[in-house]
Coordinates of C-alpha atoms and ligand atoms in Angstrom, one line a residue:
M630 CA 12.2 -13.4 6.1
S631 CA 9.0 -15.4 6.7
L632 CA 5.7 -14.7 8.3
S633 CA 6.3 -17.4 10.9
F634 CA 9.6 -15.8 11.9
L635 CA 7.7 -12.6 12.6
Q636 CA 4.9 -14.4 14.5
D637 CA 7.5 -16.0 16.8
N638 CA 9.1 -12.7 17.5
Q639 CA 6.3 -10.3 18.0
N640 CA 8.1 -8.0 20.4
I641 CA 11.1 -7.3 18.2
T642 CA 11.8 -3.7 17.4
V643 CA 11.7 -3.3 13.7
P644 CA 14.7 -1.2 12.6
M645 CA 14.1 1.5 10.1
S646 CA 16.6 0.0 7.7
L647 CA 14.7 -3.2 7.7
T648 CA 11.2 -1.7 7.2
M649 CA 12.5 0.5 4.4
K650 CA 13.7 -2.6 2.6
L651 CA 10.4 -4.5 2.9
G652 CA 8.0 -4.4 0.0
P653 CA 4.3 -3.7 0.4
K654 CA 3.6 -7.4 0.2
I655 CA 5.7 -8.2 3.2
R656 CA 4.5 -5.2 5.1
N657 CA 1.0 -6.6 4.6
S658 CA 2.1 -9.8 6.2
Y659 CA 2.8 -7.9 9.4
V660 CA -0.8 -6.9 9.5
L661 CA -1.7 -10.6 9.6
G662 CA 1.1 -11.4 12.0
S663 CA 0.8 -8.9 14.8
I664 CA -1.2 -6.0 16.1
S665 CA 1.8 -4.8 18.1
I666 CA 4.0 -4.7 15.0
I667 CA 1.3 -2.8 13.1
M668 CA 1.4 -0.2 15.9
T669 CA 5.2 0.1 15.5
L670 CA 4.8 0.5 11.7
V671 CA 2.0 3.1 12.0
S672 CA 3.7 5.2 14.6
V673 CA 7.3 5.1 13.3
V674 CA 7.1 4.6 9.6
G675 CA 4.4 5.3 7.0
G676 CA 6.3 7.3 4.3
V677 CA 6.6 10.5 6.3
E678 CA 7.3 13.5 4.1
Y679 CA 9.0 16.6 5.4
P680 CA 10.7 19.7 3.9
A681 CA 14.5 20.0 4.4
I682 CA 17.6 21.6 3.0
N683 CA 18.9 18.1 2.4
C684 CA 17.5 14.6 2.5
R685 CA 19.3 11.6 4.1
K686 CA 20.2 8.2 2.8
H687 CA 20.2 6.4 6.2
S688 CA 17.9 6.4 9.2
A689 CA 17.4 4.9 12.6
V690 CA 15.0 5.1 15.5
L691 CA 16.0 6.2 19.0
T692 CA 14.7 3.0 20.5
D693 CA 17.2 1.0 18.4
F694 CA 19.7 2.4 20.9
G695 CA 17.9 1.3 24.1
A696 CA 16.0 4.4 24.7
I697 CA 12.9 4.2 27.0
G698 CA 10.3 6.9 26.6
D699 CA 8.7 6.7 30.1
G700 CA 9.7 10.3 31.1
T701 CA 11.9 9.1 34.0
T702 CA 14.6 6.9 32.5
S703 CA 17.6 8.9 31.3
N704 CA 18.3 8.5 27.6
T705 CA 21.5 10.6 27.4
D706 CA 23.5 7.5 26.5
A707 CA 20.9 6.5 23.9
F708 CA 21.0 9.9 22.1
N709 CA 24.8 9.9 22.2
S710 CA 25.3 6.4 20.9
A711 CA 22.6 6.9 18.3
I712 CA 24.3 10.0 16.9
T713 CA 27.8 8.5 17.2
N714 CA 26.6 5.5 15.3
L715 CA 24.9 7.6 12.6
S716 CA 28.0 9.8 12.3
Q717 CA 29.5 6.9 10.3
Y718 CA 27.3 8.1 7.4
V719 CA 28.7 11.6 7.3
N720 CA 30.4 10.9 3.9
D721 CA 27.7 8.4 2.7
G722 CA 24.5 10.4 2.2
G723 CA 24.0 11.4 5.9
A724 CA 21.5 10.0 8.4
L725 CA 18.2 10.8 10.1
L726 CA 17.4 9.9 13.7
V727 CA 13.6 9.5 14.5
V728 CA 12.4 10.3 17.9
P729 CA 9.1 8.4 18.2
P730 CA 6.1 9.3 20.3
G731 CA 7.0 9.1 24.0
K732 CA 8.7 11.2 26.7
W733 CA 12.4 11.0 26.3
L734 CA 14.3 12.3 29.3
T735 CA 17.9 13.3 28.4
G736 CA 20.8 15.5 29.4
S737 CA 22.9 17.4 26.8
F738 CA 23.9 15.6 23.6
N739 CA 25.9 16.6 20.5
L740 CA 24.8 16.6 16.9
T741 CA 26.9 15.5 13.9
S742 CA 27.2 16.7 10.3
H743 CA 24.8 15.8 7.4
F744 CA 22.4 14.8 10.1
T745 CA 18.6 15.2 10.8
L746 CA 16.9 14.9 14.1
F747 CA 13.2 14.3 13.5
L748 CA 10.7 14.5 16.3
Q749 CA 7.4 12.8 15.4
K750 CA 4.1 14.2 16.6
D751 CA 3.7 13.4 20.3
A752 CA 7.5 12.9 20.7
V753 CA 8.7 15.0 23.7
I754 CA 12.3 15.4 24.5
L755 CA 12.4 16.3 28.2
A756 CA 15.6 18.1 29.5
S757 CA 17.1 16.5 32.6
Q758 CA 17.2 18.5 35.8
D759 CA 20.3 16.5 37.0
E760 CA 23.3 18.8 36.6
S761 CA 25.6 15.8 36.2
E762 CA 23.9 15.2 32.8
W763 CA 25.1 18.6 31.6
P764 CA 28.8 18.8 30.7
S765 CA 30.5 22.2 30.9
L766 CA 32.0 24.3 28.1
P767 CA 34.4 27.2 28.1
V768 CA 32.8 30.7 27.8
L769 CA 32.1 32.1 24.4
P770 CA 35.1 34.0 23.0
S771 CA 33.0 37.0 22.0
Y772 CA 31.5 37.3 25.5
G773 CA 34.6 36.7 27.6
R774 CA 32.5 35.5 30.5
G775 CA 29.2 33.7 31.1
R776 CA 26.1 35.8 31.5
D777 CA 25.0 34.2 34.7
A778 CA 28.4 33.4 36.3
P779 CA 31.9 34.4 35.2
D780 CA 33.5 31.0 34.6
G781 CA 32.2 28.2 32.4
R782 CA 28.8 27.4 31.1
F783 CA 26.6 24.3 30.8
S784 CA 26.5 22.8 27.3
S785 CA 23.1 23.3 25.7
L786 CA 20.5 20.5 25.6
I787 CA 21.0 20.0 21.9
F788 CA 24.5 21.1 21.0
G789 CA 26.6 21.1 17.9
T790 CA 30.0 22.7 16.9
N791 CA 32.0 22.7 13.7
L792 CA 29.2 21.1 11.7
T793 CA 27.9 21.2 8.1
D794 CA 24.3 20.5 7.2
V795 CA 22.3 19.9 10.3
V796 CA 18.5 19.7 10.4
I797 CA 16.3 19.7 13.6
T798 CA 12.7 19.2 12.5
G799 CA 9.6 17.1 12.9
D800 CA 5.9 16.9 12.8
N801 CA 5.5 19.5 15.6
G802 CA 7.1 17.3 18.2
T803 CA 8.2 19.0 21.4
V804 CA 11.4 19.8 23.2
D805 CA 10.7 20.8 26.9
G806 CA 13.6 22.4 28.7
Q807 CA 11.9 22.0 32.1
G808 CA 13.5 25.3 32.9
S809 CA 11.9 26.0 36.3
Y810 CA 14.8 24.2 38.1
W811 CA 17.3 26.7 36.4
W812 CA 15.1 29.8 36.8
G813 CA 15.0 29.1 40.5
K814 CA 18.7 28.7 40.8
F815 CA 19.2 31.9 38.7
K816 CA 16.8 33.9 40.9
N817 CA 18.5 32.7 44.1
D818 CA 21.9 33.5 42.7
E819 CA 23.0 29.8 43.1
L820 CA 24.5 29.2 39.7
K821 CA 28.2 28.5 39.5
L822 CA 28.1 28.1 35.7
T823 CA 25.9 30.0 33.1
R824 CA 22.6 28.2 32.4
P825 CA 22.3 26.0 29.3
Y826 CA 20.4 27.1 26.2
L827 CA 17.9 24.7 24.6
I828 CA 19.7 24.5 21.3
E829 CA 23.1 26.0 20.4
I830 CA 25.0 25.5 17.2
M831 CA 28.5 27.0 16.9
F832 CA 31.0 27.4 14.0
S833 CA 28.6 25.7 11.6
D834 CA 27.2 26.1 8.1
Q835 CA 23.7 25.1 6.7
I836 CA 21.4 24.8 9.6
Q837 CA 17.6 24.2 9.7
V838 CA 15.4 24.3 12.7
S839 CA 11.7 23.9 11.9
N840 CA 8.2 22.5 12.6
L841 CA 8.7 22.0 16.3
T842 CA 7.4 23.2 19.6
F843 CA 9.9 24.4 22.2
L844 CA 8.9 24.9 25.9
N845 CA 10.5 26.3 29.0
S846 CA 14.1 26.7 28.1
P847 CA 16.5 27.2 31.0
S848 CA 17.6 30.4 29.3
W849 CA 17.7 31.3 25.6
F850 CA 15.9 28.8 23.2
V851 CA 17.7 28.8 19.9
H852 CA 21.2 30.1 19.7
P853 CA 23.2 29.9 16.4
I854 CA 26.6 31.5 16.9
Y855 CA 29.6 32.0 14.5
S856 CA 27.5 30.2 11.8
S857 CA 26.0 30.8 8.4
N858 CA 23.1 29.8 6.1
I859 CA 20.5 29.3 8.7
I860 CA 16.7 28.6 8.2
I861 CA 14.5 28.8 11.3
Q862 CA 10.8 28.1 10.4
G863 CA 7.5 27.2 11.8
L864 CA 8.5 27.1 15.5
T865 CA 6.2 27.5 18.4
I866 CA 8.2 28.7 21.4
L867 CA 6.5 29.1 24.8
A868 CA 7.8 30.1 28.2
P869 CA 6.1 31.9 31.1
I870 CA 6.2 35.6 30.6
D871 CA 8.0 36.1 33.9
S872 CA 10.7 33.5 33.2
P873 CA 14.3 35.0 33.2
N874 CA 16.2 35.4 29.9
T875 CA 14.0 33.0 27.9
D876 CA 14.8 34.8 24.6
G877 CA 13.2 32.9 21.7
I878 CA 15.8 33.0 18.9
N879 CA 19.3 34.6 19.2
P880 CA 21.2 34.9 15.9
D881 CA 24.7 35.8 17.2
S882 CA 27.6 36.6 15.0
C883 CA 25.8 34.8 12.1
D884 CA 25.5 35.5 8.4
N885 CA 22.6 34.7 6.1
I886 CA 19.7 33.8 8.3
R887 CA 16.0 33.5 7.5
I888 CA 13.5 33.3 10.4
E889 CA 9.9 32.9 9.4
D890 CA 6.4 31.8 10.5
C891 CA 7.3 31.5 14.2
Y892 CA 5.0 32.1 17.2
I893 CA 6.8 33.1 20.3
V894 CA 5.5 33.8 23.9
S895 CA 8.4 34.4 26.3
G896 CA 9.8 36.2 29.3
D897 CA 12.4 38.0 27.2
D898 CA 12.9 39.2 23.6
C899 CA 11.2 37.0 21.0
V900 CA 14.2 37.5 18.7
A901 CA 17.4 39.0 20.0
V902 CA 20.1 39.8 17.4
K903 CA 23.6 39.8 18.9
S904 CA 27.3 39.8 18.1
G905 CA 29.4 39.8 21.3
W906 CA 30.1 41.9 24.3
D907 CA 32.3 44.9 24.6
G908 CA 36.1 44.3 24.1
Y909 CA 35.6 40.5 23.6
G910 CA 33.1 41.0 20.8
I911 CA 35.2 43.8 19.2
K912 CA 38.2 41.5 19.2
V913 CA 36.4 38.5 17.7
G914 CA 34.7 40.9 15.2
I915 CA 32.1 38.7 13.6
P916 CA 28.9 40.7 12.7
T917 CA 25.4 39.4 12.4
Q918 CA 24.3 40.3 8.9
H919 CA 22.0 39.5 6.1
L920 CA 19.1 38.5 8.4
I921 CA 15.4 38.4 7.4
I922 CA 12.7 38.0 10.0
R923 CA 9.2 37.6 8.6
R924 CA 5.7 36.7 9.8
L925 CA 6.7 36.4 13.4
T926 CA 4.0 36.6 16.0
C927 CA 5.3 37.7 19.4
I928 CA 3.9 38.1 22.9
S929 CA 6.4 39.5 25.5
P930 CA 5.0 42.0 27.9
D931 CA 8.4 42.9 29.4
S932 CA 10.7 42.8 26.3
A933 CA 10.9 43.4 22.6
M934 CA 9.5 41.6 19.6
I935 CA 13.0 42.0 18.0
A936 CA 16.0 43.4 19.9
L937 CA 19.2 44.5 18.3
G938 CA 21.8 44.2 21.0
S939 CA 22.5 44.9 23.7
E940 CA 25.6 42.7 22.9
M941 CA 26.4 44.0 19.4
S942 CA 30.2 44.5 19.6
G943 CA 30.9 42.5 16.4
G944 CA 28.4 44.7 14.6
I945 CA 24.9 44.2 13.2
Q946 CA 24.0 45.1 9.7
D947 CA 21.5 44.5 6.9
V948 CA 18.6 43.2 9.0
R949 CA 15.2 43.1 7.4
A950 CA 12.0 42.6 9.3
E951 CA 8.8 42.2 7.3
D952 CA 5.1 41.6 8.2
N953 CA 5.6 40.9 11.9
I954 CA 2.9 41.0 14.7
A955 CA 3.3 41.9 18.3
I956 CA 0.6 41.7 20.9
N957 CA 1.0 42.8 24.6
T958 CA 4.7 43.4 24.1
Q959 CA 6.9 46.1 25.6
S960 CA 8.4 47.4 22.3
A961 CA 8.7 46.4 18.6
V962 CA 12.2 46.6 17.0
R963 CA 14.4 47.9 19.8
I964 CA 18.0 49.0 19.6
K965 CA 20.0 48.5 22.8
T966 CA 23.7 49.6 23.2
A967 CA 26.1 51.4 25.4
V968 CA 29.4 53.2 25.5
G969 CA 32.1 50.5 25.5
R970 CA 30.3 48.3 22.9
G971 CA 32.0 49.8 19.9
A972 CA 31.0 48.5 16.4
Y973 CA 27.7 49.4 14.8
V974 CA 24.0 48.8 14.2
K975 CA 23.3 49.9 10.6
D976 CA 21.1 49.3 7.6
I977 CA 18.1 48.1 9.5
F978 CA 14.9 47.9 7.5
V979 CA 11.5 47.3 9.0
K980 CA 8.4 47.1 6.8
G981 CA 4.9 46.1 7.9
M982 CA 4.2 45.7 11.6
T983 CA 0.9 45.3 13.3
L984 CA 1.1 46.1 17.0
S985 CA -1.4 45.9 19.8
T986 CA -1.0 46.9 23.4
M987 CA 2.5 48.1 23.5
K988 CA 4.4 50.2 26.0
Y989 CA 6.6 51.7 23.2
V990 CA 6.4 51.4 19.4
F991 CA 9.9 52.8 18.9
W992 CA 12.6 52.4 21.5
M993 CA 16.3 53.0 21.2
T994 CA 18.6 52.9 24.3
G995 CA 22.2 54.2 24.2
S996 CA 22.7 53.8 27.9
Y997 CA 22.0 50.1 28.3
G998 CA 25.0 49.4 30.6
S999 CA 25.6 45.8 31.5
H1000 CA 29.3 45.2 30.9
P1001 CA 31.4 42.1 31.2
D1002 CA 34.2 44.1 32.9
P1003 CA 33.9 47.3 34.8
D1004 CA 36.9 48.8 32.9
F1005 CA 35.4 48.9 29.5
D1006 CA 36.9 51.2 26.9
P1007 CA 35.0 54.6 27.1
K1008 CA 36.3 55.4 23.6
A1009 CA 34.5 52.4 22.1
L1010 CA 31.4 54.2 20.9
P1011 CA 28.8 52.3 18.8
Q1012 CA 27.7 53.8 15.5
I1013 CA 24.0 53.6 15.1
T1014 CA 22.8 54.7 11.6
R1015 CA 20.5 54.1 8.7
I1016 CA 17.6 52.7 10.7
N1017 CA 14.4 52.6 8.7
Y1018 CA 10.8 51.8 9.7
R1019 CA 7.7 52.0 7.6
D1020 CA 4.1 50.8 7.2
I1021 CA 3.1 50.4 10.8
I1022 CA -0.2 50.2 12.5
A1023 CA -0.4 50.2 16.3
D1024 CA -3.1 50.5 18.9
N1025 CA -3.4 50.8 22.6
V1026 CA 0.1 52.3 22.9
T1027 CA 1.5 54.0 26.1
Y1028 CA 4.4 55.9 24.5
S1029 CA 4.9 56.3 20.8
A1030 CA 8.7 56.6 21.0
R1031 CA 11.6 56.8 23.4
L1032 CA 14.7 57.4 21.3
E1033 CA 17.8 58.0 23.4
G1034 CA 21.1 58.2 21.6
I1035 CA 24.5 58.8 23.2
P1036 CA 25.7 62.3 24.0
N1037 CA 28.4 63.3 21.5
D1038 CA 27.6 60.0 19.6
P1039 CA 24.1 60.6 18.1
F1040 CA 22.1 57.9 16.4
T1041 CA 21.7 59.2 12.8
D1042 CA 19.7 58.7 9.6
I1043 CA 16.6 57.4 11.3
C1044 CA 13.7 57.3 8.9
I1045 CA 10.1 56.6 9.9
S1046 CA 7.2 56.7 7.4
N1047 CA 3.5 55.7 7.1
V1048 CA 2.9 55.0 10.8
T1049 CA -0.5 55.3 12.6
I1050 CA -0.3 54.9 16.3
G1051 CA -3.5 54.8 18.5
V1052 CA -2.6 55.8 22.0
S1053 CA -4.1 54.1 25.1
E1054 CA -6.4 55.6 27.7
Q1055 CA -3.3 55.9 30.0
K1056 CA -1.3 57.6 27.3
K1057 CA 1.6 59.8 28.4
K1058 CA 1.8 63.4 27.6
L1059 CA 5.3 63.3 26.1
Q1060 CA 4.6 60.8 23.3
W1061 CA 7.9 61.3 21.5
N1062 CA 10.9 61.6 23.9
C1063 CA 14.0 62.1 21.7
T1064 CA 17.6 62.9 22.7
D1065 CA 20.8 62.6 20.7
I1066 CA 19.2 61.4 17.5
A1067 CA 18.7 62.7 14.0
G1068 CA 16.5 61.7 11.1
V1069 CA 13.2 62.3 9.2
T1070 CA 9.6 61.2 9.3
S1071 CA 6.7 61.2 6.9
G1072 CA 3.0 60.4 7.4
V1073 CA 3.4 59.6 11.1
T1074 CA 0.8 60.2 13.8
P1075 CA 0.9 61.3 16.6
Q1076 CA 3.3 64.0 15.5
P1077 CA 6.9 63.1 16.0
C1078 CA 9.6 65.1 18.0
D1079 CA 11.5 68.1 16.5
L1080 CA 14.6 66.0 16.0
L1081 CA 12.7 64.0 13.4
P1082 CA 11.2 66.7 11.2
Q1083 CA 8.4 65.8 8.7
K1084 CA 9.5 65.4 5.1
D1085 CA 6.3 65.1 3.1
G1086 CA 5.9 62.2 0.8
N1087 CA 9.2 60.5 1.8
E1088 CA 9.0 56.7 1.8
C1089 CA 11.7 55.1 4.0
P1090 CA 13.9 52.6 2.0
Y1091 CA 13.4 48.9 2.0
P1092 CA 15.8 46.7 -0.1
D1093 CA 14.4 45.3 -3.3
D1094 CA 17.2 42.7 -3.7
I1095 CA 16.8 39.2 -2.2
L1096 CA 19.1 37.7 0.3
P1097 CA 20.9 34.5 -0.8
I1098 CA 19.2 32.6 2.1
E1099 CA 15.7 33.6 0.7
N1100 CA 16.5 31.7 -2.5
V1101 CA 17.2 28.4 -0.7
K1102 CA 14.4 26.0 -1.5
L1103 CA 13.6 23.1 0.8
Q1104 CA 13.4 19.7 -0.8
T1105 CA 10.6 17.2 -0.1
C1106 CA 12.2 14.3 1.8
T1107 CA 10.7 11.1 3.0
F1108 CA 11.6 8.3 5.4
Ligands
LIG1367 C1 6.2 22.2 8.2 O1 5.7 23.5 8.1 C2 5.5 24.0 6.8 C3 4.9 25.4 6.9 O2 5.8 26.2 7.6 C4 4.5 23.0 6.1 O3 4.4 23.4 4.8 C5 5.0 21.6 6.2 O4 4.1 20.7 5.7 C6 5.3 21.2 7.6 N1 5.9 19.9 7.6 C7 5.6 19.0 8.5 C8 6.4 17.7 8.4 O5 4.8 19.1 9.4
LIG1368 C1 25.6 0.9 14.7 O1 26.4 0.8 13.5 C2 26.9 -0.5 13.3 C3 27.9 -0.5 12.2 O2 27.3 -0.1 11.0 C4 25.8 -1.5 13.1 O3 26.3 -2.8 12.8 C5 25.0 -1.5 14.4 O4 23.9 -2.4 14.3 C6 24.5 -0.1 14.8 N1 24.1 -0.1 16.2 C7 22.8 -0.1 16.5 C8 22.4 -0.2 17.9 O5 21.9 0.0 15.6
LIG1369 C1 30.2 17.5 22.9 O1 31.0 18.5 22.3 C2 31.7 19.2 23.3 C3 32.4 20.3 22.6 O2 33.2 19.9 21.5 C4 32.7 18.3 24.0 O3 33.4 19.0 25.0 C5 31.9 17.1 24.6 O4 32.8 16.2 25.2 C6 31.0 16.4 23.6 N1 30.2 15.5 24.3 C7 30.1 14.2 23.9 C8 29.2 13.3 24.7 O5 30.7 13.8 22.9
LIG1370 C1 35.8 24.8 15.3 O1 36.1 25.9 14.5 C2 36.7 26.9 15.1 C3 36.7 28.1 14.1 O2 37.1 27.7 12.9 C4 38.1 26.5 15.5 O3 38.8 27.6 16.2 C5 38.0 25.3 16.5 O4 39.3 24.8 16.8 C6 37.2 24.2 15.9 N1 36.9 23.2 16.9 C7 37.0 21.9 16.7 C8 36.6 21.0 17.8 O5 37.3 21.5 15.6
LIG1371 C1 2.3 22.8 17.3 O1 2.0 22.6 18.6 C2 1.7 23.7 19.4 C3 1.6 23.3 20.9 O2 0.7 22.3 21.0 C4 0.4 24.4 18.9 O3 0.2 25.6 19.6 C5 0.7 24.7 17.4 O4 -0.5 25.3 16.9 C6 1.1 23.5 16.6 N1 1.5 23.9 15.3 C7 1.1 23.3 14.2 C8 1.5 23.8 12.9 O5 0.3 22.3 14.3
LIG1372 C1 -4.6 48.4 26.7 O1 -3.4 48.4 27.3 C2 -3.5 48.3 28.7 C3 -2.1 48.4 29.3 O2 -1.5 49.6 28.9 C4 -4.2 47.0 29.1 O3 -4.3 46.9 30.5 C5 -5.5 46.9 28.4 O4 -6.1 45.7 28.6 C6 -5.4 47.2 26.9 N1 -6.7 47.3 26.3 C7 -7.0 46.5 25.3 C8 -8.4 46.8 24.7 O5 -6.3 45.7 24.8
LIG1373 C1 0.9 52.3 4.8 O1 1.0 51.2 5.6 C2 -0.1 50.3 5.5 C3 0.0 49.2 6.5 O2 0.2 49.7 7.8 C4 -0.2 49.7 4.1 O3 -1.3 48.9 4.0 C5 -0.2 50.8 3.1 O4 -0.1 50.3 1.8 C6 0.9 51.8 3.3 N1 0.8 52.9 2.4 C7 1.8 53.2 1.6 C8 1.5 54.4 0.8 O5 2.8 52.5 1.4
LIG1374 C1 12.8 60.9 28.3 O1 13.9 60.0 28.0 C2 15.0 60.2 28.9 C3 16.1 59.3 28.4 O2 15.7 58.0 28.1 C4 14.5 59.8 30.3 O3 15.6 60.0 31.2 C5 13.4 60.8 30.7 O4 12.9 60.4 32.0 C6 12.3 60.7 29.7 N1 11.2 61.7 30.0 C7 10.0 61.4 30.2 C8 9.1 62.6 30.5 O5 9.5 60.3 30.0

């Protein structure tokens, strides 16, 4: 490799593998050789450090595969060939794909195992609005039908199934779902298949999604399903507050999940914990469990900061929510269920919430309705029990609580302690509206309903053990 070679080939793209091998001396010779090559080096390389569950031995840049970051050329083939190429390293230390600064239009593409997708600062992945760029998939077994249309569903923009060890991260790069096209079709009832999600990972283990900004998903943003050992961290998720079903993060039939330090503004629930729909979810029977959600900031005027359900037919248990903030949000940690769902929502622990401008602080709904089939099993009653909330400060609240269990299937063992709620100017007379529930309260103002009698000095439980996913330490990786 000589300086004159480089000078004669100033417009070559420097592959990662090559630049990694070059010593500082030769890298300096680029500086002498070519301004344009310096730009490539500065923007694409430069010893980037990032935290991840696993580092990778190999790396490549999207442009190595013919991608053009002009915002109008489709790069679906480039993403697919890059990831197919890098999948050769699955058993050889894994690989990382760099998405450099630029606007990279693409349809849906699939991830591989032992793989990292890294979006540099000012890298924007733009989702195509051309439906031919979105392959279809069968409906999810635990849902039995699509949520927008009964038959199939569009594959998510970034999709993975049956994988081990996948990281989607970056230096706060952006994935923009350009959802307005899909929201319009949904509102006009023109969808033949269910809308795609921004990211969906199925049947996988060891997943990290972190340090990125996600905009305008066609529907839900981040959907891990039938998966385990998941870290979701440092995401900024933004969608218009009137966009349909733009849930932020939906852990669905997943085990061991840690969601932390995310900022979400959306048209639906900031986090929606799910596990399947009526008989389909009961049959698949995979719960969401061992989930911690901490330091979330949520703005969602028409939905919840954290919803449990309404699709919860595989069960939801051991959910911990700590130090979360909601502003101008309809409700805080809401339980949604219905006759026909079966299963349970139990062992829910909420500690430390700061809430401002809320319609409800506490909201549970046993009559949510919304069934995949009209002939759901009326004997499939959900069991809602051991729901604990403590250390909450709220202001400008319209209703303190609306707690509606199911007749002959009450929600039991509800515990609420150390809660101060400041009601708004437009406060409603009936601050605590309770039916078919049972539990206790302590140190709660305004005064709770008779179904939640005061038990002085009672502190609602919060587990003092640590979930296995909380012990996972991220390594410092470089490329
Ligand atoms: C990712 O965010 C974490 C904090 O959540 C921060 O410590 C880390 O430096 C960030 N990494 C990158 C590559 O931006
Ligand atoms: C993909 O992998 C092959 C085999 O390792 C390699 O020779 C080739 O250069 C790669 N393709 C691109 C576009 O980098
Ligand atoms: C992506 O994965 C899905 C599900 O396995 C599959 O149907 C589809 O063909 C894959 N797409 C590509 C481009 O490999
Ligand atoms: C993925 O895993 C699921 C559950 O183990 C299995 O039913 C399915 O056949 C697998 N799919 C592929 C493409 O390997
Ligand atoms: C990431 O980008 C978003 C959108 O520009 C911004 O709001 C957020 O503060 C950024 N996060 C970090 C950690 O820089
Ligand atoms: C209080 O809440 C109402 C809606 O109930 C809202 O219009 C108003 O701006 C809020 N006030 C403050 C000070 O946040
Ligand atoms: C009550 O909750 C507040 C936060 O809202 C917290 O600072 C305080 O320590 C709690 N008190 C007790 C006795 O736990
Ligand atoms: C109380 O809650 C029930 C059940 O959710 C509802 O039907 C009723 O309208 C509520 N009453 C008031 C006064 O808000």
